[in-house]
């Protein structure tokens, strides 16, 4: 695809979603009371927040969408001191919907590539249903966005965002909520606290070095097919006895 449409590395992007549960669990045993304290919600009551992120091979990080569970955004969800200039929206379950993927294209990605002035760009993504609906595909066609869908069950070895940035972000986020649990007697993480925690985690996980590590681990930039074939996460084909 890159050769056919003369797409340069600088015009190659990876788009993906990460989801987080808003919950704190504290399993520390306090020496004074010897009582284990925990805050655990049932699966039905857990609240999800999803993030749509996008990075380029030039180590750029684009603006992103935060998807809260709910019908409408509420002012009480946001910190009073500082509200990061992200794009916020809602869905009934806190996950992505077709309309949200399309909104990301319209509000974030298309304006970004328009600035670059390139004729074509390549967007690497998984085959989630919100990425293959007719509106999403039509917008991409109109704006010369070529889509490369990753093979099913292989995104964990081919998706740059999964291989480095999201891994660091999730570790940092988990560490922060565990610290909050120990300080706040395992009170649940609310939406305004999630924003603060994710902001800090993103600062740690979206450095230029870590973004580049994701592209390298996927064997995309620089191109290196052996990087994937030799990955410990790829099952080795058993040898056939002769």
Coordinates of C-alpha atoms in Angstrom, one line a residue:
X1 CA 0.0 0.0 0.0
X2 CA 2.8 2.4 0.9
X3 CA 4.6 1.8 -2.3
X4 CA 1.5 1.8 -4.5
X5 CA 0.4 5.3 -3.2
X6 CA 3.9 6.7 -2.5
X7 CA 3.1 7.1 1.2
X8 CA 6.1 8.2 3.3
X9 CA 6.9 7.1 6.8
X10 CA 6.0 10.5 8.1
X11 CA 2.4 10.0 6.8
X12 CA 1.9 6.6 8.6
X13 CA -0.3 6.5 11.7
X14 CA -1.5 4.0 14.2
X15 CA -5.0 4.4 15.7
X16 CA -6.3 2.3 18.6
X17 CA -8.5 2.3 21.7
X18 CA -7.7 1.5 25.3
X19 CA -10.3 1.0 28.1
X20 CA -10.0 1.5 31.8
X21 CA -12.2 0.5 34.7
X22 CA -12.9 3.3 37.2
X23 CA -12.4 1.3 40.4
X24 CA -10.0 1.2 43.3
X25 CA -9.0 -2.0 45.1
X26 CA -7.0 -1.9 48.3
X27 CA -5.7 -5.1 49.7
X28 CA -3.3 -3.8 52.2
X29 CA -3.4 -5.2 55.7
X30 CA -3.2 -2.4 58.3
X31 CA -1.1 -3.4 61.3
X32 CA -3.2 -1.5 63.8
X33 CA -6.5 -3.1 63.0
X34 CA -5.3 -6.1 61.0
X35 CA -8.3 -5.6 58.8
X36 CA -8.2 -5.9 55.1
X37 CA -10.0 -3.1 53.3
X38 CA -11.3 -3.4 49.8
X39 CA -13.6 -1.6 47.4
X40 CA -14.8 -4.1 44.8
X41 CA -17.7 -3.5 42.4
X42 CA -19.6 -6.1 40.6
X43 CA -19.0 -6.4 36.9
X44 CA -22.5 -4.9 36.3
X45 CA -21.7 -1.8 38.3
X46 CA -18.2 -1.1 37.0
X47 CA -17.8 2.0 34.9
X48 CA -15.7 2.0 31.8
X49 CA -13.8 4.9 30.3
X50 CA -12.3 4.4 26.8
X51 CA -9.6 6.5 25.1
X52 CA -9.0 6.7 21.4
X53 CA -5.3 7.5 20.7
X54 CA -3.2 8.0 17.6
X55 CA 0.6 8.2 17.0
X56 CA 2.7 8.8 13.9
X57 CA 6.0 7.2 12.9
X58 CA 7.6 10.6 13.5
X59 CA 6.8 10.1 17.2
X60 CA 4.0 12.6 17.3
X61 CA 0.9 12.1 19.5
X62 CA -2.4 13.4 18.3
X63 CA -5.2 14.9 20.4
X64 CA -7.5 12.1 21.5
X65 CA -11.1 11.3 22.6
X66 CA -12.1 10.4 26.1
X67 CA -15.3 8.4 26.2
X68 CA -17.2 8.3 29.4
X69 CA -20.2 6.1 30.2
X70 CA -23.4 8.2 30.3
X71 CA -25.9 10.1 28.1
X72 CA -24.4 13.6 28.4
X73 CA -21.3 15.2 29.8
X74 CA -21.5 16.6 33.3
X75 CA -19.5 19.5 34.6
X76 CA -19.0 17.6 37.9
X77 CA -16.9 15.1 36.1
X78 CA -14.1 17.5 35.5
X79 CA -11.4 18.8 37.8
X80 CA -11.9 22.4 39.0
X81 CA -8.2 23.3 38.8
X82 CA -7.3 22.1 35.3
X83 CA -9.2 20.5 32.4
X84 CA -6.9 19.1 29.7
X85 CA -7.9 20.3 26.2
X86 CA -9.0 16.8 25.0
X87 CA -12.1 15.9 23.1
X88 CA -14.7 14.5 25.5
X89 CA -17.9 12.5 24.7
X90 CA -20.2 9.8 26.1
X91 CA -21.6 6.4 25.2
X92 CA -24.1 4.2 26.9
X93 CA -21.5 1.7 28.0
X94 CA -18.3 3.8 27.9
X95 CA -17.0 2.0 24.8
X96 CA -16.6 3.2 21.3
X97 CA -19.5 3.5 18.9
X98 CA -19.6 4.0 15.1
X99 CA -20.4 7.7 15.5
X100 CA -17.5 8.3 17.9
X101 CA -14.9 6.8 15.5
X102 CA -16.3 9.0 12.8
X103 CA -16.2 12.0 15.1
X104 CA -12.5 11.3 15.8
X105 CA -11.8 11.4 12.0
X106 CA -13.6 14.6 11.5
X107 CA -12.5 16.5 14.6
X108 CA -8.9 15.3 15.0
X109 CA -7.4 13.2 12.3
X110 CA -8.5 14.9 9.1
X111 CA -7.5 18.4 10.3
X112 CA -4.1 17.0 11.2
X113 CA -3.4 15.4 7.9
X114 CA -4.7 18.5 6.0
X115 CA -1.8 20.5 7.6
X116 CA 0.8 18.0 6.4
X117 CA -0.2 18.6 2.7
X118 CA 0.6 15.0 1.7
X119 CA -1.5 13.4 -1.0
X120 CA -2.1 10.1 0.8
X121 CA -1.6 8.8 4.3
X122 CA -1.8 5.4 5.9
X123 CA -3.8 4.6 9.0
X124 CA -3.1 1.3 10.7
X125 CA -5.9 0.0 12.9
X126 CA -7.7 -3.1 14.1
X127 CA -11.0 -4.4 12.6
X128 CA -13.3 -3.1 15.3
X129 CA -16.8 -2.6 14.0
X130 CA -16.6 1.2 14.7
X131 CA -13.8 1.4 12.2
X132 CA -15.5 -0.4 9.3
X133 CA -18.8 1.3 9.1
X134 CA -19.8 3.1 5.9
X135 CA -19.5 6.6 7.2
X136 CA -15.9 6.0 8.5
X137 CA -14.9 4.3 5.3
X138 CA -16.4 7.1 3.1
X139 CA -14.6 9.8 5.0
X140 CA -11.3 8.0 4.6
X141 CA -11.9 7.7 0.9
X142 CA -12.8 11.4 0.5
X143 CA -9.6 12.5 2.3
X144 CA -7.2 10.0 0.7
X145 CA -6.7 8.0 3.9
X146 CA -5.6 4.5 3.2
X147 CA -6.6 1.9 5.8
X148 CA -4.6 -1.1 6.8
X149 CA -6.5 -3.5 9.1
X150 CA -4.4 -5.7 11.2
X151 CA -5.0 -9.5 11.1
X152 CA -7.4 -10.9 13.8
X153 CA -5.6 -12.0 16.9
X154 CA -2.3 -10.5 15.9
X155 CA -2.8 -6.9 17.1
X156 CA -0.8 -7.7 20.2
X157 CA 2.3 -8.1 18.1
X158 CA 1.6 -5.7 15.2
X159 CA 0.0 -2.7 16.9
X160 CA 2.6 -0.1 17.9
X161 CA 0.3 1.5 20.5
X162 CA -0.2 -1.8 22.2
X163 CA 3.5 -2.8 22.2
X164 CA 4.8 0.2 24.1
X165 CA 2.8 3.3 24.9
X166 CA -0.4 1.7 26.2
X167 CA 1.7 -0.8 28.2
X168 CA 3.5 2.0 30.0
X169 CA 0.2 4.0 30.4
X170 CA -1.7 1.1 31.9
X171 CA 1.1 0.4 34.4
X172 CA 1.3 4.0 35.5
X173 CA -2.5 4.3 35.8
X174 CA -2.6 1.1 37.9
X175 CA 0.1 2.4 40.2
X176 CA -1.6 5.7 40.7
X177 CA -5.0 4.2 41.6
X178 CA -3.3 1.7 44.0
X179 CA -1.7 4.7 45.7
X180 CA -5.0 6.5 45.9
X181 CA -6.6 3.4 47.4
X182 CA -4.1 3.2 50.2
X183 CA -4.5 6.9 51.0
X184 CA -8.3 7.2 50.5
X185 CA -9.4 4.0 52.2
X186 CA -10.1 2.5 48.8
X187 CA -12.6 5.1 47.7
X188 CA -13.7 4.7 44.1
X189 CA -11.9 6.6 41.4
X190 CA -14.3 9.2 40.0
X191 CA -14.2 10.7 36.6
X192 CA -12.3 13.8 37.6
X193 CA -9.7 11.7 39.3
X194 CA -9.5 9.5 36.2
X195 CA -8.6 12.6 34.1
X196 CA -5.8 13.5 36.4
X197 CA -4.5 10.0 36.6
X198 CA -4.6 9.4 32.8
X199 CA -3.0 12.8 32.2
X200 CA 0.0 11.8 34.3
X201 CA 0.1 8.2 32.8
X202 CA 0.1 9.7 29.3
X203 CA 3.0 12.0 30.1
X204 CA 5.0 8.9 31.0
X205 CA 3.8 6.6 28.2
X206 CA 3.8 8.9 25.2
X207 CA 7.4 10.1 25.2
X208 CA 9.1 10.2 21.8
X209 CA 11.4 7.3 22.9
X210 CA 8.5 5.0 23.9
X211 CA 6.4 5.9 20.8
X212 CA 9.4 5.0 18.6
X213 CA 9.9 1.7 20.6
X214 CA 6.3 0.7 19.7
X215 CA 6.9 1.2 15.9
X216 CA 10.2 -0.7 16.2
X217 CA 8.6 -3.6 18.1
X218 CA 5.9 -3.9 15.4
X219 CA 8.6 -4.1 12.7
X220 CA 7.0 -1.2 10.9
X221 CA 9.4 1.7 11.3
X222 CA 12.1 0.8 10.5
X223 CA 10.7 -2.1 8.5
X224 CA 11.9 -5.4 9.9
X225 CA 9.7 -8.5 9.4
X226 CA 12.0 -10.6 11.6
X227 CA 11.1 -8.4 14.6
X228 CA 7.6 -9.9 14.5
X229 CA 8.5 -13.4 13.4
X230 CA 11.0 -13.7 16.3
X231 CA 8.6 -12.2 18.8
X232 CA 8.1 -14.4 21.9
X233 CA 4.3 -13.7 21.6
X234 CA 4.1 -15.4 18.2
X235 CA 3.6 -19.2 18.4
X236 CA 6.3 -21.1 16.8
X237 CA 5.1 -23.7 14.2
X238 CA 6.0 -27.2 15.4
X239 CA 8.5 -29.0 13.3
X240 CA 7.3 -32.0 11.3
X241 CA 9.2 -35.2 11.8
X242 CA 10.9 -36.5 8.7

